[in-house]
mmCIF file of C-alpha atoms in Angstrom:
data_model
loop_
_atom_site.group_PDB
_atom_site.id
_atom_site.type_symbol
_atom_site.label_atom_id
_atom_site.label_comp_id
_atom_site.label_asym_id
_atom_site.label_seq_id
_atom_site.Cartn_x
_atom_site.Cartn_y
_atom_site.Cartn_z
ATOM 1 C CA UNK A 1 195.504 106.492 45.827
ATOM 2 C CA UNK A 2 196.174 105.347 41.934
ATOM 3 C CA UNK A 3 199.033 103.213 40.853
ATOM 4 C CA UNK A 4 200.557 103.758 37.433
ATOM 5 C CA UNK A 5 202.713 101.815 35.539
ATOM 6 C CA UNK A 6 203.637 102.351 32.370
ATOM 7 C CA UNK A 7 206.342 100.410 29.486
ATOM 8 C CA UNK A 8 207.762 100.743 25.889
ATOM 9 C CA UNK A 9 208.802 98.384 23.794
ATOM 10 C CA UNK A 10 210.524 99.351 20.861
ATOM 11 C CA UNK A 11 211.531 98.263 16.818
ATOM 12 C CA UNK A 12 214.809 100.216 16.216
ATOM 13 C CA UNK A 13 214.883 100.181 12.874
ATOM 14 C CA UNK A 14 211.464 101.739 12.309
ATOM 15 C CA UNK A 15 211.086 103.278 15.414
ATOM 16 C CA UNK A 16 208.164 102.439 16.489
ATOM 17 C CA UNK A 17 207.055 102.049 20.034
ATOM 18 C CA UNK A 18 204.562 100.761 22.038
ATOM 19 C CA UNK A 19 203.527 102.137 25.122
ATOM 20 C CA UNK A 20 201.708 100.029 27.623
ATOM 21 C CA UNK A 21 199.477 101.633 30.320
ATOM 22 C CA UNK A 22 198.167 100.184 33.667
ATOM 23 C CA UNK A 23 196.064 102.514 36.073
ATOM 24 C CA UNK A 24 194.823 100.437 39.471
ATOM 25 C CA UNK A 25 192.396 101.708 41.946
ATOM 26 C CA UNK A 26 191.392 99.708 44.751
ATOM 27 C CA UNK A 27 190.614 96.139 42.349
ATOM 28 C CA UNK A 28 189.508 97.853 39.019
ATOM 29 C CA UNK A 29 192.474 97.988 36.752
ATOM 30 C CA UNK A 30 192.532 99.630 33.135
ATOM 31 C CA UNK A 31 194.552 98.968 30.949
ATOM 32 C CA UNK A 32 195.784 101.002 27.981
ATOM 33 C CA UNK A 33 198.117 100.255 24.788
ATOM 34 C CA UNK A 34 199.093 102.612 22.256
ATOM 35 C CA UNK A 35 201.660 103.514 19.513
ATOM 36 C CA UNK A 36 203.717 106.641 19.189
ATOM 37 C CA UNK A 37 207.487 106.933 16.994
ATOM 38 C CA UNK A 38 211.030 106.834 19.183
ATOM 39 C CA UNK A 39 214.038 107.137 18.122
ATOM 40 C CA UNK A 40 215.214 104.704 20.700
ATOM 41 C CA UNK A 41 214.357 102.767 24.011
ATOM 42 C CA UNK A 42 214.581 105.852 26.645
ATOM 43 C CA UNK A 43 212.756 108.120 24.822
ATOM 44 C CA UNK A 44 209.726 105.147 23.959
ATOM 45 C CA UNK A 45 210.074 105.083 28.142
ATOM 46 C CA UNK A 46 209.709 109.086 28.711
ATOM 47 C CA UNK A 47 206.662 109.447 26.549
ATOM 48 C CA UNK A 48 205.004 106.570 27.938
ATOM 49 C CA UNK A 49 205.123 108.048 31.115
ATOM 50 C CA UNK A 50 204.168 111.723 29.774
ATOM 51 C CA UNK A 51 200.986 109.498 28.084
ATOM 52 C CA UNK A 52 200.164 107.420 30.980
ATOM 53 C CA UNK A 53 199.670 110.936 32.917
ATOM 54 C CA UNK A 54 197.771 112.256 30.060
ATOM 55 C CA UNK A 55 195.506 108.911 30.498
ATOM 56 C CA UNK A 56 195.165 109.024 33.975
ATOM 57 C CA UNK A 57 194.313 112.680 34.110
ATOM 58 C CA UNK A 58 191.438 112.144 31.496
ATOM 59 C CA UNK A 59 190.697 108.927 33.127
ATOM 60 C CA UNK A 60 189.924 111.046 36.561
ATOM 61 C CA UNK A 61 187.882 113.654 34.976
ATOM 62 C CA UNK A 62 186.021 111.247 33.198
ATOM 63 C CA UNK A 63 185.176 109.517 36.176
ATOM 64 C CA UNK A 64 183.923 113.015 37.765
ATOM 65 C CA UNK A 65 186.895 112.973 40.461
ATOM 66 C CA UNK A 66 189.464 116.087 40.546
ATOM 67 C CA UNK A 67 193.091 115.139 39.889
ATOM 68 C CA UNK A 68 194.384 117.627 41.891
ATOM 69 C CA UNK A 69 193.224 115.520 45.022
ATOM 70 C CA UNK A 70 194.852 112.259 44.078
ATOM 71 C CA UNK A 71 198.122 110.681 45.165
ATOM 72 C CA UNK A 72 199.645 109.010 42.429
ATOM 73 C CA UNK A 73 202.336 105.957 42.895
ATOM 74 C CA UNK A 74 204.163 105.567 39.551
ATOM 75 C CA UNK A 75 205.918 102.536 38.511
ATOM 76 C CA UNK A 76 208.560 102.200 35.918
ATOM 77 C CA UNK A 77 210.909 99.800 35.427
ATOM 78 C CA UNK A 78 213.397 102.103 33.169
ATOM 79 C CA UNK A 79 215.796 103.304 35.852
ATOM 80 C CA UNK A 80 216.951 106.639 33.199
ATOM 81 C CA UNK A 81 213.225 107.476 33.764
ATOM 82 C CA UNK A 82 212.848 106.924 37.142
ATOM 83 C CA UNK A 83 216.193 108.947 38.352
ATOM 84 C CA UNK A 84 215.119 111.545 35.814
ATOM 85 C CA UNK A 85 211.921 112.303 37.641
ATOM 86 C CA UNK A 86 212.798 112.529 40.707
ATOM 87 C CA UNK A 87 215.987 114.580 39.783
ATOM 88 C CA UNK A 88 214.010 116.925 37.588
ATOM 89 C CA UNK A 89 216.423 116.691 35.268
ATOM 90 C CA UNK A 90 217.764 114.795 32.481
ATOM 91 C CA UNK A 91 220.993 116.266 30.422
ATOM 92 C CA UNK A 92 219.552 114.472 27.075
ATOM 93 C CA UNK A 93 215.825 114.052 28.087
ATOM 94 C CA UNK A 94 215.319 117.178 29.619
ATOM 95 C CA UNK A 95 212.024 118.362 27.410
ATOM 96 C CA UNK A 96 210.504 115.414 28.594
ATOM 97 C CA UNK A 97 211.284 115.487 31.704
ATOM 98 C CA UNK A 98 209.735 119.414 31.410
ATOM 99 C CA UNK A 99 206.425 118.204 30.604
ATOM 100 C CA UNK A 100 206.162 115.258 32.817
ATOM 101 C CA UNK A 101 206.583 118.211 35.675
ATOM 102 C CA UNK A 102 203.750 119.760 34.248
ATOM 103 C CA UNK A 103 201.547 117.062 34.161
ATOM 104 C CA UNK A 104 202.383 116.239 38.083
ATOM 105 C CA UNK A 105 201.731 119.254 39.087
ATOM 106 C CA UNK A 106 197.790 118.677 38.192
ATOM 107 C CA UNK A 107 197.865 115.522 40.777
ATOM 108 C CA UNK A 108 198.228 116.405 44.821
ATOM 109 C CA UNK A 109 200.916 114.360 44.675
ATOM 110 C CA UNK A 110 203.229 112.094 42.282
ATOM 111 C CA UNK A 111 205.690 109.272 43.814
ATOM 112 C CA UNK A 112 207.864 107.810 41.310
ATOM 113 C CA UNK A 113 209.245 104.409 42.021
ATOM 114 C CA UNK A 114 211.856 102.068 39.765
ATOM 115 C CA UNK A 115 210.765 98.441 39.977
ATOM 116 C CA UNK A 116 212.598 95.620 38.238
ATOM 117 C CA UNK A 117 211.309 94.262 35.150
ATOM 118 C CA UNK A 118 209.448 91.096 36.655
ATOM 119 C CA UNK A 119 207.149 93.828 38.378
ATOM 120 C CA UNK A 120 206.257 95.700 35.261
ATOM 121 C CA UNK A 121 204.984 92.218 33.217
ATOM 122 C CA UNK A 122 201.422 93.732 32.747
ATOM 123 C CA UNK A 123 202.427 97.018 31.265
ATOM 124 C CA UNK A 124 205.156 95.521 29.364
ATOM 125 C CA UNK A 125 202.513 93.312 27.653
ATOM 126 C CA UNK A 126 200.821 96.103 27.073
ATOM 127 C CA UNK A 127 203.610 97.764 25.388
ATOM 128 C CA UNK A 128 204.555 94.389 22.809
ATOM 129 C CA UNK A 129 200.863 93.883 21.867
ATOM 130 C CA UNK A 130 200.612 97.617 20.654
ATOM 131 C CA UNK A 131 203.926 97.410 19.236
ATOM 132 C CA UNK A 132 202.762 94.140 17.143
ATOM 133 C CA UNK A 133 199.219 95.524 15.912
ATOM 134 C CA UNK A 134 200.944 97.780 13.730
#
């Protein structure tokens, strides 16, 4: 079993984002920081969780194991996201919410969870340091 967690962080009036990434197997933890553009908080949140998929998908191959036989417990502590998911469905997000489907379906199994913000500190450093390289 793989936890994910994943952040954003966001500068409104450029909107850029940073997206921070934590996958943790057993004690080996990698962690992951990038930058993408967002036109606001929520949508910083939905395509850090489409990239942390992406990243643990290549992460699996890479490491010669088959994603389709992994269980997957995914952390986030954006509650939009997190009811999103596991509605399948977001009126305003709903593209996003489309391809994080997709990218689920490549894992045996994906559980989404909402934790509170206090939970999240590692990917939410993440998420300011890439945000603050740029």
């Amino acid at each position: 079993m793989y936890k994910l967690y994943s952040d954003a962080a966001i500068k409104p009036q450029s909107h850029q984002c940073g997206i921070g990434i934590l996958i943790v197997h057993k004690q080996e933890q990698l962690q992951i920081k990038k930058q993408c553009k967002a036109k606001d908080n929520h949508v910083g949140e939905f395509k850090a969780c489409i990239e942390a998929l992406k990243d643990l998908q290549h992460h699996l191959r890479h490491s010669g194991k088959i994603p389709r036989n992994v269980t997957v417990l995914y952390y986030t502590d954006s509650s939009i996201l997190s009811d999103s998911i596991n509605k399948q469905y977001a009126k305003h997000y709903q593209k996003y919410i489309d391809q994080i489907i997709e990218l689920e379906s490549h894992f045996a199994f994906v559980l989404t969870k909402w934790i509170p913000d206090n939970q999240n500190m590692g990917a939410h450093e993440l998420a300011f340091q890439a945000l603050h390289s740029s």
